[in-house]
């Protein structure tokens, strides 16, 4: 488990039937800004449905589907909001799966790759349901460019790198001066001091 005496906040959510990447932070101030659609932080999912989505289904999902979700409005939680989802990326992919009931042991499974910017409650499941598709598995692969590389096993975790923190806006990029070595900073300081002395000399 993660040892931290401070409160830990999830960035986004995964429902009980879903698996995959979730980001955790002890800095609650960054959660809501990261989740706003205007932040342009995309989330990528691998989704399998029953029945398999048709080409027409995929076009409809891409263009947006009218769904009703619960949201917070004017300080009140659980307010029903009915609206069309924003256009998103939806494409068909083929994944090699293992089947213990199959003599060959493997088969090709059709799945969908979703890339969305919104974070409405159970959004993908509701989008698919509107088209008569039951989501049988949903796996989050990426959030704001962060992947599961290094913690692929269920329950595993790792600390994010400085570059990843900068990428999601949780940490500021180092200034040009901070990137310099102590020796470089000392030389620049001495150079500025000598320049100032030259400028203030007079008769």
CSV table of C-alpha atoms in Angstrom, one decimal:
chain,number,residue,atom,x,y,z
A,1,UNK,CA,0.0,0.0,0.0
A,2,UNK,CA,0.9,3.7,-0.2
A,3,UNK,CA,2.2,5.1,3.1
A,4,UNK,CA,1.1,8.7,3.5
A,5,UNK,CA,-0.2,10.4,6.6
A,6,UNK,CA,-1.9,13.1,4.6
A,7,UNK,CA,-5.2,12.6,2.9
A,8,UNK,CA,-4.9,11.1,-0.6
A,9,UNK,CA,-7.2,12.2,-3.4
A,10,UNK,CA,-8.0,10.3,-6.6
A,11,UNK,CA,-7.8,12.3,-9.8
A,12,UNK,CA,-10.9,11.1,-11.6
A,13,UNK,CA,-12.6,7.9,-10.8
A,14,UNK,CA,-13.0,4.3,-12.0
A,15,UNK,CA,-16.3,2.5,-11.2
A,16,UNK,CA,-16.2,-0.9,-9.5
A,17,UNK,CA,-16.5,-2.8,-12.8
A,18,UNK,CA,-13.6,-1.0,-14.5
A,19,UNK,CA,-9.8,-1.5,-14.2
A,20,UNK,CA,-6.7,0.4,-15.2
A,21,UNK,CA,-4.8,3.6,-14.4
A,22,UNK,CA,-5.7,5.9,-11.6
A,23,UNK,CA,-3.7,8.9,-10.3
A,24,UNK,CA,-3.5,9.7,-6.6
A,25,UNK,CA,-2.3,12.9,-5.0
A,26,UNK,CA,-2.0,14.4,-1.5
A,27,UNK,CA,-2.5,17.9,-3.1
A,28,UNK,CA,-6.3,18.3,-3.4
A,29,UNK,CA,-5.9,21.7,-5.0
A,30,UNK,CA,-4.9,20.2,-8.4
A,31,UNK,CA,-7.7,17.7,-8.7
A,32,UNK,CA,-10.6,19.8,-10.1
A,33,UNK,CA,-8.4,21.9,-12.5
A,34,UNK,CA,-7.1,18.7,-14.0
A,35,UNK,CA,-10.6,17.2,-14.5
A,36,UNK,CA,-12.1,20.2,-16.2
A,37,UNK,CA,-12.7,19.7,-19.9
A,38,UNK,CA,-11.1,23.0,-20.6
A,39,UNK,CA,-7.8,21.6,-19.3
A,40,UNK,CA,-7.6,19.4,-22.4
A,41,UNK,CA,-6.3,16.4,-20.5
A,42,UNK,CA,-7.3,13.3,-22.5
A,43,UNK,CA,-8.1,9.9,-21.1
A,44,UNK,CA,-7.6,6.7,-23.1
A,45,UNK,CA,-9.6,3.4,-22.6
A,46,UNK,CA,-9.8,0.0,-24.2
A,47,UNK,CA,-13.4,-1.1,-24.2
A,48,UNK,CA,-15.1,-4.4,-25.2
A,49,UNK,CA,-18.8,-4.6,-25.8
A,50,UNK,CA,-21.6,-7.1,-26.5
A,51,UNK,CA,-22.6,-7.2,-29.2
A,52,UNK,CA,-19.5,-6.0,-31.1
A,53,UNK,CA,-19.9,-2.4,-32.2
A,54,UNK,CA,-20.7,-1.8,-35.9
A,55,UNK,CA,-19.1,0.8,-38.1
A,56,UNK,CA,-22.3,2.9,-37.7
A,57,UNK,CA,-22.1,2.6,-33.9
A,58,UNK,CA,-18.5,3.8,-34.0
A,59,UNK,CA,-19.4,6.8,-36.1
A,60,UNK,CA,-22.2,7.7,-33.7
A,61,UNK,CA,-19.9,7.4,-30.7
A,62,UNK,CA,-17.3,9.6,-32.4
A,63,UNK,CA,-19.8,12.3,-33.1
A,64,UNK,CA,-21.4,12.4,-29.7
A,65,UNK,CA,-24.3,10.7,-28.0
A,66,UNK,CA,-27.0,12.3,-25.8
A,67,UNK,CA,-26.7,10.9,-22.3
A,68,UNK,CA,-27.9,11.9,-18.8
A,69,UNK,CA,-25.4,12.0,-16.0
A,70,UNK,CA,-25.4,13.3,-12.4
A,71,UNK,CA,-23.3,16.4,-11.8
A,72,UNK,CA,-22.7,19.2,-9.3
A,73,UNK,CA,-24.6,22.4,-10.1
A,74,UNK,CA,-24.7,25.5,-7.9
A,75,UNK,CA,-23.3,23.6,-4.9
A,76,UNK,CA,-25.8,20.8,-5.2
A,77,UNK,CA,-24.6,17.2,-6.0
A,78,UNK,CA,-26.6,14.7,-8.0
A,79,UNK,CA,-28.3,17.1,-10.4
A,80,UNK,CA,-29.3,15.2,-13.6
A,81,UNK,CA,-27.7,16.8,-16.7
A,82,UNK,CA,-28.8,15.7,-20.2
A,83,UNK,CA,-26.4,16.7,-23.0
A,84,UNK,CA,-24.6,15.4,-26.0
A,85,UNK,CA,-21.1,14.1,-25.4
A,86,UNK,CA,-18.2,16.0,-27.1
A,87,UNK,CA,-16.7,14.5,-30.3
A,88,UNK,CA,-14.0,12.0,-29.4
A,89,UNK,CA,-11.7,9.4,-30.9
A,90,UNK,CA,-13.3,5.9,-31.2
A,91,UNK,CA,-11.6,3.3,-33.3
A,92,UNK,CA,-11.6,-0.5,-33.6
A,93,UNK,CA,-8.6,-2.5,-32.5
A,94,UNK,CA,-7.9,-6.2,-32.4
A,95,UNK,CA,-6.4,-7.7,-29.3
A,96,UNK,CA,-5.0,-11.2,-28.8
A,97,UNK,CA,-6.8,-12.9,-25.9
A,98,UNK,CA,-6.3,-16.1,-24.1
A,99,UNK,CA,-9.3,-18.5,-23.8
A,100,UNK,CA,-8.9,-21.6,-21.5
A,101,UNK,CA,-12.0,-23.1,-23.1
A,102,UNK,CA,-10.6,-22.9,-26.6
A,103,UNK,CA,-8.4,-25.8,-27.9
A,104,UNK,CA,-6.0,-23.3,-29.5
A,105,UNK,CA,-5.9,-21.2,-26.3
A,106,UNK,CA,-6.0,-17.9,-28.1
A,107,UNK,CA,-8.4,-15.9,-30.2
A,108,UNK,CA,-8.8,-12.4,-31.7
A,109,UNK,CA,-11.0,-10.1,-29.7
A,110,UNK,CA,-12.5,-6.9,-31.1
A,111,UNK,CA,-12.2,-4.0,-28.9
A,112,UNK,CA,-12.6,-0.2,-29.1
A,113,UNK,CA,-10.1,2.5,-28.3
A,114,UNK,CA,-11.7,5.6,-26.8
A,115,UNK,CA,-9.9,8.9,-26.2
A,116,UNK,CA,-12.1,11.4,-24.5
A,117,UNK,CA,-11.6,14.8,-22.8
A,118,UNK,CA,-14.8,14.8,-20.7
A,119,UNK,CA,-15.1,13.0,-17.4
A,120,UNK,CA,-18.9,12.6,-17.0
A,121,UNK,CA,-20.0,9.8,-14.6
A,122,UNK,CA,-19.9,6.4,-16.3
A,123,UNK,CA,-19.7,8.3,-19.6
A,124,UNK,CA,-18.5,5.5,-21.9
A,125,UNK,CA,-20.8,2.9,-20.5
A,126,UNK,CA,-23.8,5.2,-21.0
A,127,UNK,CA,-22.7,6.2,-24.5
A,128,UNK,CA,-22.6,2.6,-25.5
A,129,UNK,CA,-25.8,1.7,-23.7
A,130,UNK,CA,-27.6,4.4,-25.8
A,131,UNK,CA,-26.6,2.4,-28.9
A,132,UNK,CA,-27.7,-1.0,-27.4
A,133,UNK,CA,-24.1,-2.0,-26.5
A,134,UNK,CA,-23.3,-3.5,-23.2
A,135,UNK,CA,-19.8,-2.7,-22.0
A,136,UNK,CA,-18.2,-6.0,-20.8
A,137,UNK,CA,-14.8,-4.6,-20.0
A,138,UNK,CA,-13.3,-1.2,-19.6
A,139,UNK,CA,-9.6,-0.6,-19.0
A,140,UNK,CA,-8.1,2.9,-18.6
A,141,UNK,CA,-4.7,3.0,-20.4
A,142,UNK,CA,-3.7,6.6,-20.2
A,143,UNK,CA,-4.5,9.9,-18.4
A,144,UNK,CA,-3.1,13.2,-19.6
A,145,UNK,CA,-0.2,11.3,-21.3
A,146,UNK,CA,0.6,9.2,-18.2
A,147,UNK,CA,0.6,5.4,-18.8
A,148,UNK,CA,0.9,2.3,-16.7
A,149,UNK,CA,4.5,1.7,-17.7
A,150,UNK,CA,6.3,0.3,-14.7
A,151,UNK,CA,3.2,-0.7,-12.8
A,152,UNK,CA,1.3,-3.1,-15.1
A,153,UNK,CA,0.3,-5.6,-12.4
A,154,UNK,CA,-3.1,-5.0,-10.6
A,155,UNK,CA,-2.5,-3.2,-7.3
A,156,UNK,CA,1.0,-2.0,-8.2
A,157,UNK,CA,2.0,1.7,-8.0
A,158,UNK,CA,4.9,4.0,-8.5
A,159,UNK,CA,5.7,7.7,-7.9
A,160,UNK,CA,5.4,10.0,-10.9
A,161,UNK,CA,8.5,11.5,-12.4
A,162,UNK,CA,9.1,15.3,-12.3
A,163,UNK,CA,8.5,15.3,-16.1
A,164,UNK,CA,5.1,13.6,-15.6
A,165,UNK,CA,4.2,16.1,-12.9
A,166,UNK,CA,5.1,19.0,-15.1
A,167,UNK,CA,3.1,17.4,-18.0
A,168,UNK,CA,-0.2,17.4,-16.0
A,169,UNK,CA,0.4,20.8,-14.5
A,170,UNK,CA,1.1,19.6,-10.9
A,171,UNK,CA,4.6,21.0,-10.9
A,172,UNK,CA,6.1,24.1,-12.6
A,173,UNK,CA,8.8,23.7,-15.3
A,174,UNK,CA,12.2,24.7,-14.0
A,175,UNK,CA,13.4,28.1,-14.9
A,176,UNK,CA,16.4,28.6,-17.2
A,177,UNK,CA,18.4,29.6,-14.1
A,178,UNK,CA,17.4,26.5,-12.2
A,179,UNK,CA,18.6,24.3,-15.0
A,180,UNK,CA,22.1,25.8,-14.7
A,181,UNK,CA,24.8,24.2,-12.6
A,182,UNK,CA,25.9,26.0,-9.4
A,183,UNK,CA,29.2,26.9,-11.2
A,184,UNK,CA,27.3,28.4,-14.2
A,185,UNK,CA,25.1,30.5,-11.8
A,186,UNK,CA,28.2,31.7,-10.0
A,187,UNK,CA,29.9,32.8,-13.2
A,188,UNK,CA,26.8,34.6,-14.4
A,189,UNK,CA,26.5,36.4,-11.1
A,190,UNK,CA,30.2,37.5,-11.2
A,191,UNK,CA,29.8,38.6,-14.8
A,192,UNK,CA,26.7,40.8,-13.9
A,193,UNK,CA,28.6,42.2,-10.9
A,194,UNK,CA,31.6,43.2,-13.1
A,195,UNK,CA,29.3,44.7,-15.7
A,196,UNK,CA,27.6,46.8,-13.0
A,197,UNK,CA,31.0,48.1,-11.7
A,198,UNK,CA,32.0,49.1,-15.2
A,199,UNK,CA,28.8,51.0,-15.7
A,200,UNK,CA,29.1,52.9,-12.4
A,201,UNK,CA,32.6,54.2,-12.8
A,202,UNK,CA,33.1,57.9,-13.4
A,203,UNK,CA,35.3,60.9,-12.8
